[in-house]
mmCIF file of C-alpha atoms and ligand atoms in Angstrom:
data_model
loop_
_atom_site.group_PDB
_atom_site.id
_atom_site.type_symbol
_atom_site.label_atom_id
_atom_site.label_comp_id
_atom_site.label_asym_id
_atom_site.label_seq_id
_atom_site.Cartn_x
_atom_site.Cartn_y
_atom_site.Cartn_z
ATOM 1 C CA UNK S 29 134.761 49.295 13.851
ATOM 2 C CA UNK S 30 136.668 50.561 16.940
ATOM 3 C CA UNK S 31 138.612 48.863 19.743
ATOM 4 C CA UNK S 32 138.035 49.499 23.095
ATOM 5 C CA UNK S 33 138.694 48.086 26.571
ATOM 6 C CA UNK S 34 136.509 45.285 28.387
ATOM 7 C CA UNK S 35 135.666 47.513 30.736
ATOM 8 C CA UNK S 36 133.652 49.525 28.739
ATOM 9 C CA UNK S 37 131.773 47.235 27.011
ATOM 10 C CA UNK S 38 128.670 46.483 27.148
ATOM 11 C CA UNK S 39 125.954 43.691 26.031
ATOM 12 C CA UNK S 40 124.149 44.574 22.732
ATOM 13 C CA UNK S 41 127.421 45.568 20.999
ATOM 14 C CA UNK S 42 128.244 43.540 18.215
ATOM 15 C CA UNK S 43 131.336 42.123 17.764
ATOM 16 C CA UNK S 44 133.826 43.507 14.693
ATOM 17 C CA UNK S 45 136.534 40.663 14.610
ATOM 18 C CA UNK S 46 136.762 37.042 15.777
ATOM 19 C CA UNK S 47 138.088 36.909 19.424
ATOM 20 C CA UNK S 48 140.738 34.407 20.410
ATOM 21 C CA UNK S 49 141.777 33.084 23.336
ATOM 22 C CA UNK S 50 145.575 33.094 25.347
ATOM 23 C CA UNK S 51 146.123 29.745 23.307
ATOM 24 C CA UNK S 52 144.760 30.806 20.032
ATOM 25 C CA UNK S 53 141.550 29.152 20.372
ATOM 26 C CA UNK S 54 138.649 31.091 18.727
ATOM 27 C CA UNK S 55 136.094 32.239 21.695
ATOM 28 C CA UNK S 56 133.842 34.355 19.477
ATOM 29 C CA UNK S 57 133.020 34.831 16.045
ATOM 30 C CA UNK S 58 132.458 38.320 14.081
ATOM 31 C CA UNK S 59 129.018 39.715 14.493
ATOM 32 C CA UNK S 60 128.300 38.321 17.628
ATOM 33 C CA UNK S 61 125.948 39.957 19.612
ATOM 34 C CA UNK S 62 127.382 40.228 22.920
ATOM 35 C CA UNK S 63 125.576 38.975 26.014
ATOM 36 C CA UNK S 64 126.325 39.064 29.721
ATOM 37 C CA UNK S 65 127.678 35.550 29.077
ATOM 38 C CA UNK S 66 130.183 36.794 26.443
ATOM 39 C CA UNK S 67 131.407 39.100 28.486
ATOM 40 C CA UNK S 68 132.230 37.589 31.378
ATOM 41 C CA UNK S 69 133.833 34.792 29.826
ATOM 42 C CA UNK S 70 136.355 37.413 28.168
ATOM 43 C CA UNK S 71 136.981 38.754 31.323
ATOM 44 C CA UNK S 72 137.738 35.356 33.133
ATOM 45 C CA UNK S 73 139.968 34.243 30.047
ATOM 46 C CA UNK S 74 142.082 37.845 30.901
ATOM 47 C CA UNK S 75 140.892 39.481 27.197
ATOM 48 C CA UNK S 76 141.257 43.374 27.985
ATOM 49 C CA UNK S 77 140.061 44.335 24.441
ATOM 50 C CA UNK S 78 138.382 43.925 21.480
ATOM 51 C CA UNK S 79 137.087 45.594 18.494
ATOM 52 C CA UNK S 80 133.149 46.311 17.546
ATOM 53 C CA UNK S 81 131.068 47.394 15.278
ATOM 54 C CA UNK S 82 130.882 46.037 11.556
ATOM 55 C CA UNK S 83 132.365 48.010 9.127
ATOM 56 C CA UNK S 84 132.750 47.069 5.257
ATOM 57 C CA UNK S 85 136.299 45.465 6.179
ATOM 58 C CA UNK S 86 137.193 41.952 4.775
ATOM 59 C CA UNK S 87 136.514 39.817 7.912
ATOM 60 C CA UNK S 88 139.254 38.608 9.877
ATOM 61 C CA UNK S 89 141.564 40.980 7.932
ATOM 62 C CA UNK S 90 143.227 41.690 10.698
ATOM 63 C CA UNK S 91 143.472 38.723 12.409
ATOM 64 C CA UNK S 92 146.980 38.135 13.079
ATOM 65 C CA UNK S 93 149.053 35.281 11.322
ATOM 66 C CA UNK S 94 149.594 33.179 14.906
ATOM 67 C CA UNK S 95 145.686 33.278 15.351
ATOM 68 C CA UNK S 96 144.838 31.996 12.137
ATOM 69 C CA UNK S 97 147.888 29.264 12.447
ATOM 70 C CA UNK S 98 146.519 28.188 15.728
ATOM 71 C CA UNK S 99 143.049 27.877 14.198
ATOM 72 C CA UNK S 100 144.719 25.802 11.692
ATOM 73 C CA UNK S 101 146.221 23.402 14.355
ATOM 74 C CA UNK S 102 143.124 23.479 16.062
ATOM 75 C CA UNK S 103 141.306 22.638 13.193
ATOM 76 C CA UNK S 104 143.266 19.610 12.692
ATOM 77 C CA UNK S 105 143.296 17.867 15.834
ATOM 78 C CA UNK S 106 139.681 18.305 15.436
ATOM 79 C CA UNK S 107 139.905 16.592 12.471
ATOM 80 C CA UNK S 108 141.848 13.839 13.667
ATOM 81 C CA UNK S 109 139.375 12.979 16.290
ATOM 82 C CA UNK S 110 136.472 12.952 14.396
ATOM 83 C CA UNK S 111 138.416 10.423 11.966
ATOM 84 C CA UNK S 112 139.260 8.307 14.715
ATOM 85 C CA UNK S 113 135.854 8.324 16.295
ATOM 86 C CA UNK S 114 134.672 6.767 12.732
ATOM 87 C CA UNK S 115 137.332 4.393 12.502
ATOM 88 C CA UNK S 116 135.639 3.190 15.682
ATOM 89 C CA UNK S 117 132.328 2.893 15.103
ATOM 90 C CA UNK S 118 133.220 1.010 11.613
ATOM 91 C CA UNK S 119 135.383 -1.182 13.783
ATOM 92 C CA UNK S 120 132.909 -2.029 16.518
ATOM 93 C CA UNK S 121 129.770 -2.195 13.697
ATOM 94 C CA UNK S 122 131.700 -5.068 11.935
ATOM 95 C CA UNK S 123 132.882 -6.913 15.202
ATOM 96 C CA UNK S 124 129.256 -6.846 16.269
ATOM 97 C CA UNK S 125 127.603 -8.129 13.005
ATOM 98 C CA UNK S 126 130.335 -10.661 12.710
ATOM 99 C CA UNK S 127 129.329 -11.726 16.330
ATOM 100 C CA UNK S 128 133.025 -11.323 17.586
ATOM 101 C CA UNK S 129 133.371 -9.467 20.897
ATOM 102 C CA UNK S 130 133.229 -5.734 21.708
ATOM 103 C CA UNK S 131 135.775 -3.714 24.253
ATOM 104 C CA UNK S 132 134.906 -0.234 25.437
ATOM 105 C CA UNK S 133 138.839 0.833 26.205
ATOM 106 C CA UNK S 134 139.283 1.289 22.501
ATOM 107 C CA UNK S 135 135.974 3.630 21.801
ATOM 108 C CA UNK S 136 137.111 5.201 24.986
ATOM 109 C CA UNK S 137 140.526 5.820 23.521
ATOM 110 C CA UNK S 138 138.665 7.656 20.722
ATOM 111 C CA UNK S 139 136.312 9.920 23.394
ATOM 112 C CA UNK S 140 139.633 10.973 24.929
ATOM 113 C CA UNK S 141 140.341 12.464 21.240
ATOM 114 C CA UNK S 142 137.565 13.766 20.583
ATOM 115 C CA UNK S 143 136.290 15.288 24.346
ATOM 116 C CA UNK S 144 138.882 17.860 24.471
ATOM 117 C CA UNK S 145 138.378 19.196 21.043
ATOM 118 C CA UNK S 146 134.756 19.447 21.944
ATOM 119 C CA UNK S 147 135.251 21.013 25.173
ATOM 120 C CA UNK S 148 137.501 23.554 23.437
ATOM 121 C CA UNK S 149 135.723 24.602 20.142
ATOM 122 C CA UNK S 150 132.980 27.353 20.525
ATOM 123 C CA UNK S 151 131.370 26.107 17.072
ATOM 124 C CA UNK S 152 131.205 22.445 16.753
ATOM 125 C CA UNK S 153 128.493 22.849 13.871
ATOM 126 C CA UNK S 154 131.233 24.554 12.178
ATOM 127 C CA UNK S 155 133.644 22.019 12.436
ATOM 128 C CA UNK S 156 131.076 18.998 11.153
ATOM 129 C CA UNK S 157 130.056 21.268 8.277
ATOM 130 C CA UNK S 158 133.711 21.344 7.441
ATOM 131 C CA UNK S 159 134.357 17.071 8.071
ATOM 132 C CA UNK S 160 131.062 16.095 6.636
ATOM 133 C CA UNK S 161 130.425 14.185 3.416
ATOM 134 C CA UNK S 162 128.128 12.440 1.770
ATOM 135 C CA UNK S 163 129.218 9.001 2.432
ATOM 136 C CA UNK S 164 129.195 6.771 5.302
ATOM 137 C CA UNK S 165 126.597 8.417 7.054
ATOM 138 C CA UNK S 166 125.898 6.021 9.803
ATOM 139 C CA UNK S 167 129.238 6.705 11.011
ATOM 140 C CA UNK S 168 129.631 10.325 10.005
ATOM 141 C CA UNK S 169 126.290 10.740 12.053
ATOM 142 C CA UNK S 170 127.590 8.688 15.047
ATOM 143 C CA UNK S 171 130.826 10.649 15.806
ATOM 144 C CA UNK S 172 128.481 13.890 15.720
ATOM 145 C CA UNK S 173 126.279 12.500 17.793
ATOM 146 C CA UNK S 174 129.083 12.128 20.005
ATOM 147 C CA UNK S 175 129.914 15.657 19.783
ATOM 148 C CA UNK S 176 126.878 17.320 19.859
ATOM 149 C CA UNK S 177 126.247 15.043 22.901
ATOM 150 C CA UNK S 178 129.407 16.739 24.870
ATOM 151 C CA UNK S 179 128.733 20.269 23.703
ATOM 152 C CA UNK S 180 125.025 19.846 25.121
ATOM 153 C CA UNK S 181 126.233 18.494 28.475
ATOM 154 C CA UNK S 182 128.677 21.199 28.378
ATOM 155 C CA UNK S 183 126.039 23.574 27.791
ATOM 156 C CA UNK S 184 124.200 21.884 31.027
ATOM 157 C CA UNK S 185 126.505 22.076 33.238
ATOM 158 C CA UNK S 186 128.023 18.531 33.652
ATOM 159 C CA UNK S 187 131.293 17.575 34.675
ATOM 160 C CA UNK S 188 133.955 15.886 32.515
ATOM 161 C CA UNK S 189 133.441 11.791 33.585
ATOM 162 C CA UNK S 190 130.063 12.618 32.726
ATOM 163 C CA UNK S 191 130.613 14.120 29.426
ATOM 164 C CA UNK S 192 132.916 11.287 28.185
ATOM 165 C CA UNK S 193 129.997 8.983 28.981
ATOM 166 C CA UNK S 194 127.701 11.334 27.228
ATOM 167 C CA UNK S 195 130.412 10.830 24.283
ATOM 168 C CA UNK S 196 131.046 7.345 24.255
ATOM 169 C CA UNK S 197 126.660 6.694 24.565
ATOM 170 C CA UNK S 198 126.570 9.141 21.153
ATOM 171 C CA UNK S 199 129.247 7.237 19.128
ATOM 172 C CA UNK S 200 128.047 3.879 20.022
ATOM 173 C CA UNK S 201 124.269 5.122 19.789
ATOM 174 C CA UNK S 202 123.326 3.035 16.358
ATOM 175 C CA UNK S 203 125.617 0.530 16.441
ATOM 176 C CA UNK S 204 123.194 -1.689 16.648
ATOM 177 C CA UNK S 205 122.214 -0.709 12.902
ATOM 178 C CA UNK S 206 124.725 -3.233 12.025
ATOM 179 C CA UNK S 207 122.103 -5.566 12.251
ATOM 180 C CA UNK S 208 119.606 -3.711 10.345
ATOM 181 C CA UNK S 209 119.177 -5.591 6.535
ATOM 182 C CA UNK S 210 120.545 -2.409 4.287
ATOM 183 C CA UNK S 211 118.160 -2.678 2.293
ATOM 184 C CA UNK S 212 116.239 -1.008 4.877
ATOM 185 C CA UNK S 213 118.984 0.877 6.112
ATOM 186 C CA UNK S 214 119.524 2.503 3.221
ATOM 187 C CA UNK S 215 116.088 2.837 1.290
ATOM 188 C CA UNK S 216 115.524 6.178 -0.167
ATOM 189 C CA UNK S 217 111.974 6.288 0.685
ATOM 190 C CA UNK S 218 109.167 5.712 3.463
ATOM 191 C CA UNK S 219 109.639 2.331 5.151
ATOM 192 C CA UNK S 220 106.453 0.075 4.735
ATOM 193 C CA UNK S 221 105.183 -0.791 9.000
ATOM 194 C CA UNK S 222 107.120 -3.913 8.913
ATOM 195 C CA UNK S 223 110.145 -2.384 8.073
ATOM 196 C CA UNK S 224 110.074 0.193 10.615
ATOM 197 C CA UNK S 225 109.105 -2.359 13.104
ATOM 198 C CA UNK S 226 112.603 -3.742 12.049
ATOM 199 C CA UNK S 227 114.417 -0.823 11.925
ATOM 200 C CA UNK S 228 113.561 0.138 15.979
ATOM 201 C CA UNK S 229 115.254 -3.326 16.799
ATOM 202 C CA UNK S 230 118.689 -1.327 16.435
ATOM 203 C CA UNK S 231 118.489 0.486 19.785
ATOM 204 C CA UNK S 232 117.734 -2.699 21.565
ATOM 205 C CA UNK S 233 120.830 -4.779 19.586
ATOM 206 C CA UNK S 234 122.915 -1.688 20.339
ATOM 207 C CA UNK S 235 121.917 -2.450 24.231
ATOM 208 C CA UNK S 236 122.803 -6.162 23.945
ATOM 209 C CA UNK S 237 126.367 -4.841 22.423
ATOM 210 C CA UNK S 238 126.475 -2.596 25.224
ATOM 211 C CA UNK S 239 126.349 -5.462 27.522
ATOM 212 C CA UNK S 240 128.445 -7.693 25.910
ATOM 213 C CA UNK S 241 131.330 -5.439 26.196
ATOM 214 C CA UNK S 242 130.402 -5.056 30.319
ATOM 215 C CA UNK S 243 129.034 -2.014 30.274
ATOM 216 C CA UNK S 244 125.163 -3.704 31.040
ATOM 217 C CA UNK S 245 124.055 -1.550 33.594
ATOM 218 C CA UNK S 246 126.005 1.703 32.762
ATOM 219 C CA UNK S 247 124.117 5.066 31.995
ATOM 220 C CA UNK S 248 125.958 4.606 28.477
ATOM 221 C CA UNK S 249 123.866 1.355 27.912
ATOM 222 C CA UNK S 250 120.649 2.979 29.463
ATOM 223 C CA UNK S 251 121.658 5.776 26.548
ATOM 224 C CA UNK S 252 121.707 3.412 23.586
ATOM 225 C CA UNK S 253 118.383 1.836 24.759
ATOM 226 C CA UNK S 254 116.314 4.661 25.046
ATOM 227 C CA UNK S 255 117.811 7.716 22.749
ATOM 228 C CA UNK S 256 114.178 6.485 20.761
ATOM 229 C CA UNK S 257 112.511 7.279 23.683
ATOM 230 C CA UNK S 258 110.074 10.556 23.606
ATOM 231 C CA UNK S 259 109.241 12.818 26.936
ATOM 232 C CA UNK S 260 105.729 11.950 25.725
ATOM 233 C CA UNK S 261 105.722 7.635 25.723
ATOM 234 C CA UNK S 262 105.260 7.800 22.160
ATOM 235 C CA UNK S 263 109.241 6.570 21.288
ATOM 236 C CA UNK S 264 110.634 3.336 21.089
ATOM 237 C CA UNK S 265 111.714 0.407 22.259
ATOM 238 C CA UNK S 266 109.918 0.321 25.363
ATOM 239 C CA UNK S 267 107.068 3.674 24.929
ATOM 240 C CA UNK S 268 109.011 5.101 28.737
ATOM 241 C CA UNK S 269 107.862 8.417 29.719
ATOM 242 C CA UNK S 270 109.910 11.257 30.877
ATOM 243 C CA UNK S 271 110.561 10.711 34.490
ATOM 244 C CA UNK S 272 111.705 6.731 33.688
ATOM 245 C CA UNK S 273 114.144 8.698 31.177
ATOM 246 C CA UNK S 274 118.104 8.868 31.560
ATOM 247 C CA UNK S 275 119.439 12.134 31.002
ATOM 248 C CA UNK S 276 122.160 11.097 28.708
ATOM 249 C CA UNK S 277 118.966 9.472 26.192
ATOM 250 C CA UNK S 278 117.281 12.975 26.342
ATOM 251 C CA UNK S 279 120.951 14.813 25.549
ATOM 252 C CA UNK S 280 121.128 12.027 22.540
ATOM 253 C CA UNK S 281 117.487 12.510 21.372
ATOM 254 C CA UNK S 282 117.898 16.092 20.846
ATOM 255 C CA UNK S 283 121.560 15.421 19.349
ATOM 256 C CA UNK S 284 120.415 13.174 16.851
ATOM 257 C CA UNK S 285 117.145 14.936 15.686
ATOM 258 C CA UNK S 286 119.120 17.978 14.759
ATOM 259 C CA UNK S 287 122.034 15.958 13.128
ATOM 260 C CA UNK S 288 119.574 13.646 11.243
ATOM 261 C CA UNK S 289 117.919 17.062 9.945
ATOM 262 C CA UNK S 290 120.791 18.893 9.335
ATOM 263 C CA UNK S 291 122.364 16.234 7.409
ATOM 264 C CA UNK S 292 122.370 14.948 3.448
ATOM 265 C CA UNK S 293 120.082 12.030 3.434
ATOM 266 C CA UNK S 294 119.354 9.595 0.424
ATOM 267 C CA UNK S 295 115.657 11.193 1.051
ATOM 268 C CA UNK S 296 116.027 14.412 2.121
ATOM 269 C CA UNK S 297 118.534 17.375 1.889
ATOM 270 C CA UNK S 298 119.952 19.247 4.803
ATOM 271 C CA UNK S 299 117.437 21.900 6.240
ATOM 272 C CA UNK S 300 119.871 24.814 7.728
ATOM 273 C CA UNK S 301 120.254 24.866 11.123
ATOM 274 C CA UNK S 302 117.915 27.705 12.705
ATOM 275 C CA UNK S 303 115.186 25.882 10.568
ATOM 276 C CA UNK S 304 115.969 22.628 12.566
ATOM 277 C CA UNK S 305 116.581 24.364 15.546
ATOM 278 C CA UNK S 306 112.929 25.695 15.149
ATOM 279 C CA UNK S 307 111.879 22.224 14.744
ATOM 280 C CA UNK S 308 113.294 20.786 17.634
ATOM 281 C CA UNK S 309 111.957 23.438 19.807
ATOM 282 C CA UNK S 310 108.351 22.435 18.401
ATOM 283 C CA UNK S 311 108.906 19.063 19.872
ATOM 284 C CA UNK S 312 108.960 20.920 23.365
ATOM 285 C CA UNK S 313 106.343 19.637 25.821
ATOM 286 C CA UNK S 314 105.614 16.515 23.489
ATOM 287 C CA UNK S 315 108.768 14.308 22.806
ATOM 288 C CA UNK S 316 111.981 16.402 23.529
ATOM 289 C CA UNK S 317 113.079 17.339 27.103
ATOM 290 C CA UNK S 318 112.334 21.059 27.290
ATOM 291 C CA UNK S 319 115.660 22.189 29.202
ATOM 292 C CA UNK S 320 117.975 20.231 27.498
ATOM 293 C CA UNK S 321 116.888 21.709 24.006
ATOM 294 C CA UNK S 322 116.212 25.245 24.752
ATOM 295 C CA UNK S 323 119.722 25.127 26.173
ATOM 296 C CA UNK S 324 120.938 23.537 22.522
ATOM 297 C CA UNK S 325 118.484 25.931 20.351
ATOM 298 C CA UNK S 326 120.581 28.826 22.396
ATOM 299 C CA UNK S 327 123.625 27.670 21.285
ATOM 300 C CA UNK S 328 122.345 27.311 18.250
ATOM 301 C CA UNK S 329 120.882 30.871 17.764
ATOM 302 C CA UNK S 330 124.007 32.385 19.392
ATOM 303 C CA UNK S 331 126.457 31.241 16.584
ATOM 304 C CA UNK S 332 123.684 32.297 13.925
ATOM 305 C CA UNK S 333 124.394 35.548 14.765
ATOM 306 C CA UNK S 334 126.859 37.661 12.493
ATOM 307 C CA UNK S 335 126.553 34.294 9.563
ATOM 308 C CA UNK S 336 125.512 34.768 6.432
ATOM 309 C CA UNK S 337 122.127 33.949 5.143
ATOM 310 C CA UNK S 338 120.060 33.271 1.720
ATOM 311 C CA UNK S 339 116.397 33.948 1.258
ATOM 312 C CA UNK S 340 113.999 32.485 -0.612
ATOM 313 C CA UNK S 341 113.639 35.744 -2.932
ATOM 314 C CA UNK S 342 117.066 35.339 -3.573
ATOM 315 C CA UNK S 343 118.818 37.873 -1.532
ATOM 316 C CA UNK S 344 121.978 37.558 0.884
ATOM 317 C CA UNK S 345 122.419 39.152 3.838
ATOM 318 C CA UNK S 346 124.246 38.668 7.492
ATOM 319 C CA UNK S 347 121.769 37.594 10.463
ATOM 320 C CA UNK S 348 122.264 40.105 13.253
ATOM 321 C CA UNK S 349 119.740 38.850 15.565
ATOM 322 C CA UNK S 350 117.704 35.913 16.072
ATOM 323 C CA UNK S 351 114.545 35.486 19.064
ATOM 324 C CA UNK S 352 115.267 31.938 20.657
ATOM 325 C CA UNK S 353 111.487 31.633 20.716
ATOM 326 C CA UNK S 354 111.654 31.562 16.699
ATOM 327 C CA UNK S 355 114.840 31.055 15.404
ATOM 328 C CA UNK S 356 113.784 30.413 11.526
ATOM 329 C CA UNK S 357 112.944 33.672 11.835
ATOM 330 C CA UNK S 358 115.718 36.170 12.200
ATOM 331 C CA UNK S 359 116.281 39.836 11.644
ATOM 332 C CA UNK S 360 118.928 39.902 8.230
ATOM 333 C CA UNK S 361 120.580 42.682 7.213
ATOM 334 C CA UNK S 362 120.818 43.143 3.219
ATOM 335 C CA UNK S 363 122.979 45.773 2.719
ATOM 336 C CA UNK S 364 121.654 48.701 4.424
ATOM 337 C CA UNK S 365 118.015 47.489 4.822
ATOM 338 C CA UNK S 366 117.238 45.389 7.606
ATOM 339 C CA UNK S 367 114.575 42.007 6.780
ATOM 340 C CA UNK S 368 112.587 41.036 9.837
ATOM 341 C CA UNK S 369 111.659 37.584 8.864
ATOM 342 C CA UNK S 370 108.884 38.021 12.196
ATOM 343 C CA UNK S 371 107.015 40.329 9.743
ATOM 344 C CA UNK S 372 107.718 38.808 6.501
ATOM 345 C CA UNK S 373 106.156 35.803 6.301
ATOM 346 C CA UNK S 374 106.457 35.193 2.676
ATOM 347 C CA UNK S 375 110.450 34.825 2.627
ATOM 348 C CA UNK S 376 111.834 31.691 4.065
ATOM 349 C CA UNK S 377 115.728 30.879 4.810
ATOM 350 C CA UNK S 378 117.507 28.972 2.072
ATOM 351 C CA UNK S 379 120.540 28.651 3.153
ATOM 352 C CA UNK S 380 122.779 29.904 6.531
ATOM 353 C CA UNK S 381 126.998 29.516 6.715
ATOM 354 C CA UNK S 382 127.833 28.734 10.172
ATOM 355 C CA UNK S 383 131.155 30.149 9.395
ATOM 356 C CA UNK S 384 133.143 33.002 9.901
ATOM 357 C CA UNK S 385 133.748 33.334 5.764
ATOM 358 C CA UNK S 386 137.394 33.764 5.087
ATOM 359 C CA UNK S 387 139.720 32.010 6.905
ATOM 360 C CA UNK S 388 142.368 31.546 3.997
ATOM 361 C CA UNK S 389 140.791 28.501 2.635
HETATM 362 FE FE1 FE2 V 415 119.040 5.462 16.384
HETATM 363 FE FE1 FE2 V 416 121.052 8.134 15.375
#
């Protein structure tokens, strides 16, 4: 690993220690393999150097005390948000199966928490791994929703009103579910027709909620509606194709694919995320906007890089470089060998950590 000055890097080196911003915040993990992108956004954020190259070196060794203490702080605020954004949901689930009315200031309260920390954290997947548990998954799922929702319009290009209302449409997405029997809700197996049939009621309650609190002919209602919805006509409530789409619904389809797939259900375990990144992308040209989730399966693949991976034959390595066009399939270094899983088809992932290993906890 050596240091040496922005000006003389260049894309393709990979990155030897986490880089952190003026404020502490953590730009880019270890192993990263740089890209124009990268780059440039050092530059703009004044970094004039960093280290490279991996070396056998506890990671983050170095890091100094302040970074890690800012990561800390960061970490909590995080925290906090996410916590409030569930209190919210719970909140607004009971007032609307209790029939009692619904305001939109206080869920907007909890999208000024948690935009910022969004806006701010290079790895949100991180941050949910860490939050996560098994419980309360309706809401658990909601607030991520929420905050994959931001870090995909983020990712797009849209400005901040328009990311709180991408925020506020992913935390109030299922809310609606309040009026699904839990019995269904919560069945650990395949629902029978008629109980699907029930179950797709929820985005059309959560619309209803939506207008009861004012917010009838908002974007953030048009969300809830159709975040069922497929590119293709083949989603639900009303079977709309593409073009009669709202952006937001396509930003929450892809959102809550990936979360539902990446999460602990009663009847399936988490898949890692470059395997449901690989599934998403298959739903390209049938029911998932193309643009909006290559852009996400980017993101995706770009904080793969430098974690550390399991294989089905057992092994543990560090991915060091995934092809966007297949992202269950990356290159893993094991030691000093190097695993294309492009030419091995017989090994599968088991297992990646989106995280940056030791961080003194
Ligand atoms: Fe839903
Ligand atoms: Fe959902």
């Amino acid at each position: 690993m050596k240091t040496i000055s922005l000006r003389d890097l260049v894309i393709g080196e990979v990155l030897g220690q986490d880089a952190y911003g003026p404020q502490g915040q953590l730009l880019l993990t270890r192993g990263t393999l740089l890209r124009a992108s990268h780059i440039q956004r050092l530059r703009a954020l004044g970094i004039e150097e960093v280290a490279v190259g991996l070396d056998a070196a506890p990671p983050g060794a170095a890091a100094s005390r302040g970074a890690l203490a800012a990561q800390d702080a960061k970490s909590q605020a995080f925290s906090r948000a996410f916590d409030a954004g569930q209190a919210v949901v719970r909140e607004f689930m009971e007032r609307v199966a209790a029939g009692r009315p619904v305001d939109s200031a206080e869920a907007r309260e909890s999208i000024d928490l948690i935009y910022p920390q969004v806006v701010a954290s290079h790895n949100v997947l991180r941050q949910l791994g860490q939050l996560r548990s098994k419980d309360e998954y309706t809401l658990q799922h909601s607030v991520a929703v929420s905050i994959m929702g931001v870090k995909i319009g983020q990712l797009l290009g849209l400005a901040e009103p328009e990311l709180k209302e991408v925020g506020l449409a992913g935390l109030l997405h299922d809310v609606g579910k309040c009026r699904i029997p839990s019995a269904i809700l919560n069945k650990p197996g395949r629902l029978t027709a008629e109980e699907f049939a029930e179950m797709k009621k929820h985005a059309v309650y959560g619309y209803q909620a939506m207008k009861a609190m004012g917010l009838g002919a908002s974007a953030v209602a048009l969300a809830v509606l159709q975040h069922h919805e497929r590119e293709d006509g083949s989603g639900y409530p009303l079977k709309l194709p593409s073009p009669r789409l709202h952006l937001y619904a396509k930003i929450l389809a892809v959102a809550d694919c990936f979360d539902a797939m990446t999460s602990d259900r009663v009847y399936s375990p988490r898949k890692p995320a470059l395997l449901a990144a690989q599934e998403i992308l298959r739903e390209v040209g049938s029911t998932l906007d193309a643009a909006v989730t290559r852009r996400f399966v980017q993101y995706v693949v770009d904080l793969a890089v430098g974690s550390q991976a399991r294989l089905s034959n057992g092994e543990a390595g560090t991915i060091v470089l995934v092809d966007p066009e297949e992202p269950a399939r990356p290159l893993v270094q094991v030691q000093r060998r190097f695993i294309d899983l492009r030419q091995r088809r017989d090994l599968v992932l088991e297992d990646v950590r989106l995280q940056t290993e030791s961080r003194g906890r």
